[in-house]
mmCIF file of C-alpha atoms and ligand atoms in Angstrom:
data_model
loop_
_atom_site.group_PDB
_atom_site.id
_atom_site.type_symbol
_atom_site.label_atom_id
_atom_site.label_comp_id
_atom_site.label_asym_id
_atom_site.label_seq_id
_atom_site.Cartn_x
_atom_site.Cartn_y
_atom_site.Cartn_z
ATOM 1 C CA LYS A 1 4.945 -18.456 -21.497
ATOM 2 C CA PHE A 2 5.700 -16.665 -18.258
ATOM 3 C CA VAL A 3 3.676 -17.555 -15.194
ATOM 4 C CA ALA A 4 2.056 -14.709 -13.268
ATOM 5 C CA ARG A 5 3.478 -14.361 -9.772
ATOM 6 C CA PRO A 6 0.919 -14.850 -7.000
ATOM 7 C CA ILE A 7 0.472 -11.810 -4.731
ATOM 8 C CA ILE A 8 -1.835 -10.784 -1.937
ATOM 9 C CA ILE A 9 -2.521 -7.113 -1.259
ATOM 10 C CA ASP A 10 -3.118 -5.860 2.286
ATOM 11 C CA THR A 11 -4.694 -2.425 2.072
ATOM 12 C CA ASP A 12 -6.286 0.467 3.985
ATOM 13 C CA ALA A 13 -8.127 1.281 0.767
ATOM 14 C CA GLY A 14 -7.824 4.918 0.395
ATOM 15 C CA VAL A 15 -7.449 6.730 -2.857
ATOM 16 C CA ASP A 16 -3.882 5.791 -3.776
ATOM 17 C CA ASP A 17 -4.542 2.211 -2.621
ATOM 18 C CA ALA A 18 -7.423 2.014 -5.115
ATOM 19 C CA LEU A 19 -5.111 3.151 -7.934
ATOM 20 C CA ALA A 20 -2.600 0.488 -6.811
ATOM 21 C CA LEU A 21 -5.340 -2.181 -6.886
ATOM 22 C CA ILE A 22 -6.327 -1.180 -10.429
ATOM 23 C CA LEU A 23 -2.655 -1.312 -11.497
ATOM 24 C CA ALA A 24 -2.202 -4.788 -9.985
ATOM 25 C CA LEU A 25 -5.469 -6.178 -11.365
ATOM 26 C CA ARG A 26 -4.547 -4.860 -14.814
ATOM 27 C CA SER A 27 -1.016 -6.336 -14.850
ATOM 28 C CA PRO A 28 -0.546 -9.872 -16.223
ATOM 29 C CA GLU A 29 2.813 -10.222 -14.436
ATOM 30 C CA VAL A 30 1.018 -10.729 -11.117
ATOM 31 C CA SER A 31 -2.021 -12.709 -10.047
ATOM 32 C CA VAL A 32 -3.921 -11.104 -7.153
ATOM 33 C CA GLU A 33 -4.979 -14.156 -5.153
ATOM 34 C CA ALA A 34 -6.493 -12.285 -2.186
ATOM 35 C CA ILE A 35 -7.045 -8.772 -0.896
ATOM 36 C CA THR A 36 -7.084 -8.191 2.868
ATOM 37 C CA THR A 37 -8.166 -4.943 4.516
ATOM 38 C CA VAL A 38 -6.771 -3.123 7.546
ATOM 39 C CA ALA A 39 -7.884 0.042 9.358
ATOM 40 C CA GLY A 40 -5.793 3.070 8.435
ATOM 41 C CA ASN A 41 -6.869 5.785 5.996
ATOM 42 C CA VAL A 42 -10.441 4.974 7.040
ATOM 43 C CA GLU A 43 -12.208 2.404 9.262
ATOM 44 C CA VAL A 44 -11.725 -1.171 8.088
ATOM 45 C CA ASP A 45 -15.356 -1.767 7.063
ATOM 46 C CA LYS A 46 -15.094 1.200 4.684
ATOM 47 C CA CYS A 47 -11.810 -0.202 3.300
ATOM 48 C CA THR A 48 -13.561 -3.494 2.596
ATOM 49 C CA ARG A 49 -16.484 -1.762 0.893
ATOM 50 C CA ASN A 50 -14.032 0.318 -1.190
ATOM 51 C CA VAL A 51 -12.149 -2.775 -2.374
ATOM 52 C CA ALA A 52 -15.435 -4.458 -3.255
ATOM 53 C CA TYR A 53 -16.413 -1.368 -5.254
ATOM 54 C CA VAL A 54 -13.133 -1.446 -7.243
ATOM 55 C CA LEU A 55 -13.556 -5.195 -7.859
ATOM 56 C CA ASP A 56 -17.130 -4.615 -9.106
ATOM 57 C CA LEU A 57 -15.814 -1.889 -11.411
ATOM 58 C CA LEU A 58 -13.002 -4.029 -12.875
ATOM 59 C CA ARG A 59 -14.704 -7.415 -12.775
ATOM 60 C CA PRO A 60 -11.385 -9.325 -13.008
ATOM 61 C CA ASP A 61 -11.742 -12.796 -14.592
ATOM 62 C CA SER A 62 -10.581 -14.542 -11.428
ATOM 63 C CA ARG A 63 -12.034 -12.458 -8.622
ATOM 64 C CA PRO A 64 -9.575 -12.340 -5.693
ATOM 65 C CA MET A 65 -10.792 -13.443 -2.278
ATOM 66 C CA LEU A 66 -11.663 -10.451 -0.086
ATOM 67 C CA ALA A 67 -11.051 -10.724 3.671
ATOM 68 C CA GLU A 68 -11.560 -8.053 6.295
ATOM 69 C CA GLY A 69 -8.833 -7.609 8.944
ATOM 70 C CA SER A 70 -7.922 -5.478 11.919
ATOM 71 C CA ARG A 71 -10.276 -2.733 13.066
ATOM 72 C CA ARG A 72 -7.539 -1.059 15.091
ATOM 73 C CA PRO A 73 -3.735 -1.039 15.587
ATOM 74 C CA LEU A 74 -2.012 -3.516 17.944
ATOM 75 C CA LYS A 75 -1.808 -1.025 20.811
ATOM 76 C CA LYS A 76 -2.520 2.533 19.669
ATOM 77 C CA LYS A 77 -5.957 4.095 19.194
ATOM 78 C CA LEU A 78 -6.920 4.217 15.484
ATOM 79 C CA ILE A 79 -6.102 7.495 13.754
ATOM 80 C CA THR A 80 -7.631 7.847 10.274
ATOM 81 C CA ALA A 81 -7.018 10.373 7.466
ATOM 82 C CA PRO A 82 -10.409 11.535 6.121
ATOM 83 C CA GLU A 83 -8.891 14.925 5.294
ATOM 84 C CA VAL A 84 -6.694 13.157 2.734
ATOM 85 C CA HIS A 85 -8.909 10.333 1.441
ATOM 86 C CA GLY A 86 -12.421 11.582 2.261
ATOM 87 C CA ARG A 87 -14.676 10.176 5.002
ATOM 88 C CA ASP A 88 -15.492 7.197 2.784
ATOM 89 C CA GLY A 89 -11.838 6.610 1.852
ATOM 90 C CA LEU A 90 -12.474 7.218 -1.860
ATOM 91 C CA GLY A 91 -12.826 10.978 -2.052
ATOM 92 C CA ASN A 92 -16.457 11.211 -0.822
ATOM 93 C CA ILE A 93 -17.840 10.062 -4.172
ATOM 94 C CA GLY A 94 -21.049 8.860 -2.519
ATOM 95 C CA LEU A 95 -20.764 5.082 -2.839
ATOM 96 C CA ARG A 96 -24.075 3.317 -2.448
ATOM 97 C CA ARG A 97 -24.362 0.999 0.542
ATOM 98 C CA PRO A 98 -22.757 -2.175 -0.803
ATOM 99 C CA ARG A 99 -24.992 -5.066 -1.648
ATOM 100 C CA LYS A 100 -24.336 -8.131 0.509
ATOM 101 C CA LEU A 101 -20.567 -8.537 0.290
ATOM 102 C CA ARG A 102 -19.062 -12.020 0.072
ATOM 103 C CA VAL A 103 -16.324 -11.219 2.590
ATOM 104 C CA ARG A 104 -14.378 -13.435 4.951
ATOM 105 C CA ARG A 105 -13.613 -11.900 8.317
ATOM 106 C CA ASP A 106 -10.301 -13.535 8.949
ATOM 107 C CA ALA A 107 -7.624 -11.631 7.012
ATOM 108 C CA VAL A 108 -4.837 -13.027 9.223
ATOM 109 C CA ASP A 109 -5.821 -16.626 8.392
ATOM 110 C CA VAL A 110 -6.132 -15.760 4.685
ATOM 111 C CA ILE A 111 -2.585 -14.354 4.771
ATOM 112 C CA LEU A 112 -1.245 -17.491 6.480
ATOM 113 C CA GLU A 113 -3.218 -19.803 4.163
ATOM 114 C CA SER A 114 -1.714 -17.985 1.152
ATOM 115 C CA CYS A 115 1.797 -18.430 2.587
ATOM 116 C CA ARG A 116 1.170 -22.162 2.907
ATOM 117 C CA GLN A 117 -0.424 -22.416 -0.536
ATOM 118 C CA PHE A 118 2.109 -20.359 -2.551
ATOM 119 C CA GLY A 119 5.251 -20.453 -0.373
ATOM 120 C CA LYS A 120 8.331 -18.788 -1.866
ATOM 121 C CA ARG A 121 6.392 -17.692 -4.981
ATOM 122 C CA LEU A 122 4.157 -15.430 -2.885
ATOM 123 C CA THR A 123 4.712 -11.686 -2.505
ATOM 124 C CA ILE A 124 2.633 -9.899 0.124
ATOM 125 C CA VAL A 125 2.187 -6.213 -0.787
ATOM 126 C CA ALA A 126 1.302 -4.166 2.304
ATOM 127 C CA LEU A 127 -0.157 -0.756 1.422
ATOM 128 C CA GLY A 128 -1.369 0.242 4.899
ATOM 129 C CA PRO A 129 -0.445 -0.110 8.573
ATOM 130 C CA LEU A 130 1.194 -3.509 9.238
ATOM 131 C CA THR A 131 -1.345 -4.645 11.853
ATOM 132 C CA ASN A 132 -2.573 -7.727 9.941
ATOM 133 C CA LEU A 133 0.968 -8.861 9.116
ATOM 134 C CA ALA A 134 2.085 -8.356 12.721
ATOM 135 C CA LYS A 135 -0.830 -10.484 13.919
ATOM 136 C CA ALA A 136 0.049 -13.148 11.338
ATOM 137 C CA ALA A 137 3.633 -13.162 12.677
ATOM 138 C CA GLN A 138 2.358 -13.413 16.264
ATOM 139 C CA LYS A 139 0.045 -16.275 15.287
ATOM 140 C CA ASN A 140 2.471 -18.348 13.204
ATOM 141 C CA ILE A 141 5.818 -16.773 12.283
ATOM 142 C CA ARG A 142 7.040 -20.036 10.738
ATOM 143 C CA THR A 143 4.212 -20.022 8.218
ATOM 144 C CA LEU A 144 4.607 -16.304 7.459
ATOM 145 C CA LYS A 145 8.307 -16.933 6.763
ATOM 146 C CA MET A 146 7.254 -19.329 3.982
ATOM 147 C CA ALA A 147 6.273 -16.281 1.865
ATOM 148 C CA GLY A 148 8.872 -15.179 -0.662
ATOM 149 C CA ARG A 149 8.763 -11.433 0.081
ATOM 150 C CA ILE A 150 6.817 -8.750 1.915
ATOM 151 C CA VAL A 151 6.810 -5.322 0.252
ATOM 152 C CA SER A 152 5.703 -2.561 2.646
ATOM 153 C CA MET A 153 4.968 1.030 1.613
ATOM 154 C CA GLY A 154 5.983 2.939 4.719
ATOM 155 C CA GLY A 155 8.563 4.911 6.650
ATOM 156 C CA ALA A 156 10.497 8.117 6.040
ATOM 157 C CA LEU A 157 14.267 7.816 6.369
ATOM 158 C CA ARG A 158 15.879 11.066 5.192
ATOM 159 C CA VAL A 159 12.754 13.114 4.482
ATOM 160 C CA PRO A 160 10.287 14.673 6.947
ATOM 161 C CA GLY A 161 7.172 12.713 7.812
ATOM 162 C CA ASN A 162 3.769 13.219 6.192
ATOM 163 C CA THR A 163 1.817 12.578 9.404
ATOM 164 C CA GLY A 164 4.012 13.187 12.491
ATOM 165 C CA PRO A 165 6.918 15.597 11.963
ATOM 166 C CA VAL A 166 9.201 12.614 11.364
ATOM 167 C CA SER A 167 6.640 9.845 10.746
ATOM 168 C CA GLU A 168 5.020 8.390 7.649
ATOM 169 C CA PHE A 169 1.286 7.583 8.019
ATOM 170 C CA ASN A 170 1.275 3.750 7.837
ATOM 171 C CA TYR A 171 3.983 3.378 10.472
ATOM 172 C CA PHE A 172 2.589 6.287 12.547
ATOM 173 C CA VAL A 173 -0.810 4.544 12.818
ATOM 174 C CA ASP A 174 0.660 1.245 14.048
ATOM 175 C CA PRO A 175 4.313 1.654 15.094
ATOM 176 C CA GLU A 176 4.342 -1.540 17.195
ATOM 177 C CA ALA A 177 3.259 -3.574 14.162
ATOM 178 C CA ALA A 178 5.911 -1.925 11.970
ATOM 179 C CA GLN A 179 8.665 -2.528 14.556
ATOM 180 C CA LEU A 180 7.628 -6.190 14.838
ATOM 181 C CA VAL A 181 7.427 -6.906 11.091
ATOM 182 C CA LEU A 182 10.669 -5.062 10.232
ATOM 183 C CA ASN A 183 12.629 -6.923 12.927
ATOM 184 C CA ALA A 184 11.227 -10.464 12.776
ATOM 185 C CA GLY A 185 13.778 -11.808 10.296
ATOM 186 C CA LEU A 186 11.207 -11.719 7.459
ATOM 187 C CA LYS A 187 12.265 -10.905 3.869
ATOM 188 C CA VAL A 188 10.925 -7.349 3.720
ATOM 189 C CA THR A 189 11.391 -4.592 1.158
ATOM 190 C CA VAL A 190 10.517 -1.163 2.561
ATOM 191 C CA VAL A 191 9.333 1.468 0.042
ATOM 192 C CA PRO A 192 9.581 4.736 2.022
ATOM 193 C CA LEU A 193 8.382 8.291 1.426
ATOM 194 C CA ASP A 194 11.969 9.122 0.353
ATOM 195 C CA LEU A 195 11.121 7.218 -2.824
ATOM 196 C CA THR A 196 7.362 7.641 -3.236
ATOM 197 C CA GLN A 197 7.512 11.439 -2.969
ATOM 198 C CA GLN A 198 9.769 11.576 -6.021
ATOM 199 C CA VAL A 199 6.696 11.132 -8.245
ATOM 200 C CA VAL A 200 3.534 13.188 -8.521
ATOM 201 C CA VAL A 201 0.676 12.955 -10.969
ATOM 202 C CA MET A 202 -0.874 16.311 -11.859
ATOM 203 C CA ARG A 203 -4.654 16.739 -11.860
ATOM 204 C CA ARG A 204 -4.702 18.072 -15.409
ATOM 205 C CA GLU A 205 -2.987 14.890 -16.632
ATOM 206 C CA ILE A 206 -5.615 12.714 -14.918
ATOM 207 C CA GLU A 207 -8.368 14.898 -16.396
ATOM 208 C CA TYR A 208 -6.863 14.745 -19.887
ATOM 209 C CA ARG A 209 -6.418 10.946 -19.803
ATOM 210 C CA ALA A 210 -9.820 10.326 -18.188
ATOM 211 C CA LYS A 211 -11.590 12.444 -20.833
ATOM 212 C CA ARG A 212 -9.673 10.733 -23.666
ATOM 213 C CA ARG A 213 -10.408 7.278 -22.275
ATOM 214 C CA ALA A 214 -14.026 8.040 -21.370
ATOM 215 C CA SER A 215 -15.088 4.962 -19.413
ATOM 216 C CA LYS A 216 -16.702 4.084 -16.094
ATOM 217 C CA LEU A 217 -13.240 3.339 -14.696
ATOM 218 C CA GLY A 218 -11.779 6.588 -16.056
ATOM 219 C CA ASN A 219 -14.676 8.445 -14.488
ATOM 220 C CA PHE A 220 -14.101 6.679 -11.155
ATOM 221 C CA ILE A 221 -10.397 7.597 -11.209
ATOM 222 C CA LEU A 222 -11.277 11.232 -11.957
ATOM 223 C CA ARG A 223 -13.915 11.480 -9.216
ATOM 224 C CA SER A 224 -12.097 9.530 -6.519
ATOM 225 C CA THR A 225 -8.857 11.521 -6.897
ATOM 226 C CA ARG A 226 -10.455 14.993 -6.786
ATOM 227 C CA HIS A 227 -10.550 15.281 -2.962
ATOM 228 C CA TYR A 228 -7.085 13.683 -2.666
ATOM 229 C CA MET A 229 -5.642 16.286 -5.039
ATOM 230 C CA ARG A 230 -7.362 19.179 -3.305
ATOM 231 C CA TYR A 231 -5.639 17.982 -0.111
ATOM 232 C CA HIS A 232 -2.230 18.012 -1.827
ATOM 233 C CA MET A 233 -2.884 21.495 -3.195
ATOM 234 C CA ALA A 234 -3.650 22.736 0.313
ATOM 235 C CA ALA A 235 -0.974 20.783 2.168
ATOM 236 C CA GLU A 236 1.829 20.460 -0.386
ATOM 237 C CA GLY A 237 1.138 23.297 -2.814
ATOM 238 C CA PHE A 238 0.817 21.336 -6.037
ATOM 239 C CA ASP A 239 -2.306 20.512 -8.032
ATOM 240 C CA GLY A 240 -1.940 16.748 -8.092
ATOM 241 C CA GLY A 241 -1.223 13.803 -5.833
ATOM 242 C CA TYR A 242 1.434 11.385 -4.673
ATOM 243 C CA LEU A 243 1.274 7.773 -5.889
ATOM 244 C CA HIS A 244 2.703 6.046 -2.799
ATOM 245 C CA ASP A 245 0.882 2.707 -3.140
ATOM 246 C CA PRO A 246 0.999 2.361 -6.948
ATOM 247 C CA ILE A 247 4.811 2.656 -6.660
ATOM 248 C CA ALA A 248 4.923 -0.172 -4.090
ATOM 249 C CA VAL A 249 2.839 -2.393 -6.400
ATOM 250 C CA ALA A 250 4.873 -1.390 -9.479
ATOM 251 C CA CYS A 251 8.046 -2.628 -7.731
ATOM 252 C CA VAL A 252 6.490 -6.111 -7.642
ATOM 253 C CA ILE A 253 5.252 -5.992 -11.243
ATOM 254 C CA GLN A 254 8.603 -4.712 -12.538
ATOM 255 C CA PRO A 255 11.357 -5.195 -9.877
ATOM 256 C CA SER A 256 13.918 -3.435 -12.132
ATOM 257 C CA LEU A 257 12.180 -0.123 -11.344
ATOM 258 C CA ILE A 258 13.996 0.153 -7.992
ATOM 259 C CA ARG A 259 17.411 -0.293 -6.436
ATOM 260 C CA THR A 260 17.624 -1.401 -2.804
ATOM 261 C CA THR A 261 20.241 -1.472 -0.031
ATOM 262 C CA ARG A 262 20.305 -3.635 3.077
ATOM 263 C CA ASN A 263 19.796 -1.787 6.321
ATOM 264 C CA ARG A 264 18.386 -2.188 9.784
ATOM 265 C CA ILE A 265 15.256 -0.158 10.548
ATOM 266 C CA ASP A 266 13.871 0.383 14.038
ATOM 267 C CA VAL A 267 10.495 2.069 14.512
ATOM 268 C CA GLU A 268 9.910 4.399 17.465
ATOM 269 C CA THR A 269 6.777 3.368 19.374
ATOM 270 C CA LYS A 270 6.890 5.988 22.137
ATOM 271 C CA GLY A 271 5.909 9.659 22.265
ATOM 272 C CA ASP A 272 3.459 11.630 20.158
ATOM 273 C CA LEU A 273 6.211 13.640 18.519
ATOM 274 C CA THR A 274 8.285 10.676 17.293
ATOM 275 C CA ARG A 275 5.933 7.659 17.213
ATOM 276 C CA GLY A 276 6.280 5.819 13.909
ATOM 277 C CA MET A 277 9.685 7.355 13.191
ATOM 278 C CA THR A 278 11.905 4.967 11.217
ATOM 279 C CA VAL A 279 15.493 4.972 12.428
ATOM 280 C CA ALA A 280 17.939 3.445 9.959
ATOM 281 C CA ALA A 281 21.479 2.620 10.964
ATOM 282 C CA ARG A 282 23.958 4.278 8.576
ATOM 283 C CA PRO A 283 26.641 4.455 7.305
ATOM 284 C CA PRO A 284 26.991 0.704 6.670
ATOM 285 C CA ALA A 285 30.064 0.515 8.952
ATOM 286 C CA VAL A 286 27.901 1.654 11.865
ATOM 287 C CA TRP A 287 25.192 -0.802 10.869
ATOM 288 C CA ARG A 288 27.673 -3.687 10.740
ATOM 289 C CA ALA A 289 28.804 -2.717 14.220
ATOM 290 C CA ILE A 290 25.287 -2.826 15.672
ATOM 291 C CA GLN A 291 23.789 -5.365 13.319
ATOM 292 C CA ARG A 292 21.572 -8.000 14.933
ATOM 293 C CA PRO A 293 20.998 -11.254 13.024
ATOM 294 C CA GLY A 294 17.671 -11.184 11.198
ATOM 295 C CA ALA A 295 17.136 -7.476 11.744
ATOM 296 C CA ALA A 296 18.046 -6.433 8.230
ATOM 297 C CA VAL A 297 15.561 -5.363 5.555
ATOM 298 C CA ASP A 298 15.914 -4.199 1.951
ATOM 299 C CA VAL A 299 15.209 -0.486 1.583
ATOM 300 C CA ALA A 300 14.261 0.920 -1.824
ATOM 301 C CA THR A 301 16.708 3.753 -2.397
ATOM 302 C CA SER A 302 16.212 4.725 -6.039
ATOM 303 C CA LEU A 303 13.297 4.611 -8.495
ATOM 304 C CA ASP A 304 13.126 4.738 -12.285
ATOM 305 C CA ARG A 305 10.490 7.479 -12.314
ATOM 306 C CA GLU A 306 9.897 7.547 -16.066
ATOM 307 C CA GLY A 307 9.680 3.760 -16.125
ATOM 308 C CA PHE A 308 7.144 3.807 -13.306
ATOM 309 C CA LEU A 309 4.942 6.504 -14.887
ATOM 310 C CA LYS A 310 5.002 4.676 -18.229
ATOM 311 C CA LEU A 311 3.855 1.427 -16.581
ATOM 312 C CA PHE A 312 1.280 3.239 -14.414
ATOM 313 C CA HIS A 313 -0.483 5.107 -17.223
ATOM 314 C CA GLU A 314 -0.165 2.221 -19.691
ATOM 315 C CA ARG A 315 -1.981 -0.169 -17.352
ATOM 316 C CA LEU A 316 -4.405 2.279 -15.716
ATOM 317 C CA TRP A 317 -6.059 3.568 -18.879
ATOM 318 C CA GLN A 318 -6.127 0.344 -20.823
HETATM 319 O O1 LIG B 1 1.973 7.616 3.867
HETATM 320 C C1 LIG B 1 1.329 7.164 2.707
HETATM 321 C C2 LIG B 1 0.625 5.874 2.962
HETATM 322 O O2 LIG B 1 -0.360 6.055 3.990
HETATM 323 C C3 LIG B 1 -0.165 5.383 1.740
HETATM 324 O O3 LIG B 1 -0.209 3.988 1.762
HETATM 325 C C4 LIG B 1 -1.529 5.964 1.977
HETATM 326 O O4 LIG B 1 -2.542 5.203 1.323
HETATM 327 C C5 LIG B 1 -1.665 5.822 3.471
HETATM 328 O O5 LIG B 1 -2.073 4.484 3.759
HETATM 329 CA CA1 LIG B 2 -2.441 2.900 1.819
#
């Protein structure tokens, strides 16, 4: 009997984060031990409420611990994305004020506690800006290094940005945190836009599957993705949405879905035009020439798209 791998999910629970949470909570290969929130798509208190709402909807047998984290980036002013995720972070579906939430307020300590408790078996899946992880590294890098792997959805290497002209949102919001985490000698896998923009889910497919699988969860997925898809229609010209965060989670559930290469990534922290830009040394010869010890990360460079979509829809509509 295989043993589920312990994971913690750090999220700026927006719409695609919520789909990633559902995927993780519905996959027996992983055991979500804790969920920590970080300001990004929306303010952190809304992220926490959104995660609580998804947990109430799914009622997982073992309810993960929920801990609220950073209200703002390490240095920059918080920039949110209500135009993409709605003011509430879940497509303006009108969530009721949450009943009293059992929430810890110390996400950084929860992350470090999980590293101590699960050690090499632990995978930390970061779906938002890396502020909480950067603070954990600043507080106790030795403990953070006990974790087996950090998977971070972020960056844009050979494709334009989705926030700045050359910057992906998560690393645009907190470039100092991204630079710190990607260059601290941690075992990091970066899942960049280059990969996550290779997959889209069309609105009509979500509508078809939600109607066929009429359930509270199906209804939530339909309602919460409507605003997100309208944004993509306006900004990207297709009637659907990207699945950035579900792809990052799927890589942990089924590692064979991606291929990775080692590379060194620096994150620009200066300037409005280029802040959050991920600069990867290539070709490898150049990288070897400028390689610093401990500055290498694994970058996901190819994705089994059909395999991902099969896993995603199989688990989402159970
Ligand atoms: O750039 C896409 C990423 O930024 C996703 O994680 C999305 O949820 C936002 O956090
Ligand atoms: Ca996210």
